[in-house]
Amino acid sequence: VQLQASGGGLVQAGGSLRLSCAASGRIFSSAVMGWFRQAPGKEREFVAAVRWGTGTTYYADSVKGRFTISRDKAKNTVSLQMNSLKPEDTAAYYCAAARSYSREVYEYDQWGLGTLVTVSS
């Protein structure tokens, strides 16, 4: 599976952005699609994930209640709706695919290129 993320940009604090990840190739029902982010000088961290088959979602505590992950099986896409953005959300955001649910970077074996999100105060 090849992944391509888009939708990043510059937004003021309190604003919203919607990221999209287009996947080429077949995604198995057991797969998990995730979003991670990496701020300058920091390690890549888990943001959210969704089980492709069931749609069950998982979130990092830092984004719970503000971000919503969803998948569209017909379009082979995964989206991340980000509301109430904060300056600390500024990072490169990456979509990734794993064979089972995890919050660990090393469990994801397919990665797209990052899309940059900048939140100004």
Coordinates of N, CA and C in Angstrom, one line a residue, residues 19-75:
L19 N -7.0 16.8 7.3 CA -5.9 16.1 6.6 C -6.6 14.9 5.9
S20 N -6.0 14.5 4.8 CA -6.5 13.4 4.0 C -5.3 12.5 3.6
C21 N -5.6 11.2 3.7 CA -4.5 10.2 3.3 C -5.1 9.3 2.2
A22 N -4.6 9.3 1.0 CA -5.1 8.5 0.0 C -4.2 7.2 -0.1
A23 N -4.8 6.1 -0.1 CA -4.1 4.8 -0.2 C -4.3 4.1 -1.5
S24 N -3.2 3.7 -2.1 CA -3.3 3.0 -3.4 C -3.0 1.5 -3.0
G25 N -3.8 0.6 -3.6 CA -3.7 -0.8 -3.3 C -4.7 -1.3 -2.3
R26 N -4.8 -2.5 -2.1 CA -5.8 -3.1 -1.3 C -5.4 -3.0 0.2
I27 N -6.4 -2.6 1.0 CA -6.2 -2.5 2.4 C -7.0 -3.6 3.1
F28 N -6.4 -4.5 3.8 CA -7.1 -5.6 4.4 C -8.0 -5.1 5.6
S29 N -9.0 -5.9 5.8 CA -9.9 -5.5 6.9 C -9.3 -5.5 8.3
S30 N -8.2 -6.3 8.4 CA -7.5 -6.3 9.7 C -6.6 -5.2 9.9
A31 N -6.3 -4.4 8.9 CA -5.3 -3.3 8.9 C -5.8 -2.2 9.8
V32 N -4.8 -1.4 10.3 CA -5.1 -0.2 11.1 C -4.4 0.9 10.4
M33 N -5.1 2.0 10.2 CA -4.5 3.2 9.6 C -4.3 4.2 10.7
G34 N -3.2 4.8 10.7 CA -2.9 5.8 11.8 C -2.4 7.1 11.3
W35 N -2.5 8.1 12.2 CA -1.8 9.4 12.0 C -0.8 9.6 13.1
F36 N 0.4 10.0 12.7 CA 1.4 10.4 13.6 C 1.8 11.8 13.3
R37 N 2.6 12.4 14.3 CA 3.1 13.7 14.0 C 4.5 13.9 14.6
Q38 N 5.3 14.8 14.0 CA 6.6 15.0 14.5 C 6.9 16.5 14.4
A39 N 7.1 17.0 15.6 CA 7.5 18.4 15.7 C 9.0 18.6 15.7
P40 N 9.5 19.7 15.3 CA 10.9 19.9 15.2 C 11.6 19.6 16.5
G41 N 12.7 18.7 16.4 CA 13.4 18.4 17.5 C 12.8 17.4 18.5
K42 N 11.7 16.8 18.1 CA 10.9 15.9 18.9 C 10.8 14.6 18.2
E43 N 10.5 13.5 18.9 CA 10.2 12.2 18.3 C 8.8 12.2 17.7
R44 N 8.7 11.3 16.7 CA 7.4 11.1 16.1 C 6.5 10.4 17.1
E45 N 5.2 11.0 17.2 CA 4.3 10.5 18.2 C 2.9 10.1 17.6
F46 N 2.3 9.2 18.2 CA 1.0 8.7 17.8 C -0.1 9.8 18.0
V47 N -1.0 10.0 17.1 CA -2.1 10.9 17.2 C -3.4 10.2 17.2
A48 N -3.7 9.4 16.2 CA -5.0 8.7 16.2 C -4.8 7.5 15.2
A49 N -5.7 6.5 15.4 CA -5.8 5.4 14.5 C -7.2 4.9 14.4
V50 N -7.4 4.2 13.3 CA -8.7 3.6 13.0 C -8.6 2.2 12.4
R51 N -9.4 1.3 12.9 CA -9.4 0.0 12.3 C -10.1 0.0 11.0
W52 N -9.5 -0.5 10.0 CA -10.1 -0.4 8.6 C -11.4 -1.1 8.5
G53 N -11.4 -2.3 9.1 CA -12.6 -3.1 9.0 C -13.8 -2.6 9.8
T54 N -13.6 -2.3 11.1 CA -14.7 -2.0 12.0 C -14.9 -0.5 12.2
G55 N -13.9 0.3 11.9 CA -14.0 1.7 12.1 C -13.7 2.2 13.5
T56 N -13.3 1.3 14.4 CA -13.0 1.6 15.8 C -11.9 2.6 15.8
T57 N -12.0 3.6 16.6 CA -11.0 4.7 16.6 C -10.3 4.8 17.9
Y58 N -9.1 5.3 17.9 CA -8.2 5.5 19.0 C -7.5 6.9 18.9
Y59 N -7.3 7.5 20.1 CA -6.7 8.8 20.1 C -5.7 9.0 21.2
A60 N -4.7 9.8 20.9 CA -3.8 10.2 22.0 C -4.6 11.2 22.9
D61 N -4.2 11.2 24.2 CA -4.9 12.0 25.1 C -4.9 13.5 24.7
S62 N -3.8 13.9 24.1 CA -3.5 15.3 23.8 C -4.5 15.8 22.7
V63 N -5.1 14.9 21.9 CA -6.0 15.4 20.9 C -7.4 14.9 21.0
K64 N -7.7 14.1 22.0 CA -9.0 13.5 22.3 C -10.0 14.7 22.5
G65 N -11.1 14.6 21.8 CA -12.1 15.6 21.8 C -11.9 16.8 20.9
R66 N -10.8 16.8 20.2 CA -10.5 17.9 19.3 C -10.3 17.3 17.9
F67 N -9.7 16.2 17.8 CA -9.4 15.5 16.5 C -10.4 14.4 16.3
T68 N -10.7 14.1 15.0 CA -11.6 13.0 14.6 C -11.0 12.3 13.4
I69 N -10.7 11.0 13.6 CA -10.2 10.2 12.5 C -11.3 9.4 11.9
S70 N -11.3 9.3 10.6 CA -12.3 8.5 9.9 C -11.8 7.8 8.7
R71 N -12.4 6.8 8.2 CA -12.0 6.2 7.0 C -13.2 6.0 6.0
D72 N -12.9 6.1 4.7 CA -13.8 5.9 3.7 C -13.4 4.7 2.8
K73 N -14.0 3.6 3.1 CA -13.6 2.4 2.4 C -13.8 2.4 0.9
A74 N -14.8 3.1 0.5 CA -15.1 3.2 -1.0 C -14.0 4.1 -1.7
K75 N -13.5 5.1 -1.0 CA -12.5 5.9 -1.6 C -11.1 5.6 -1.2

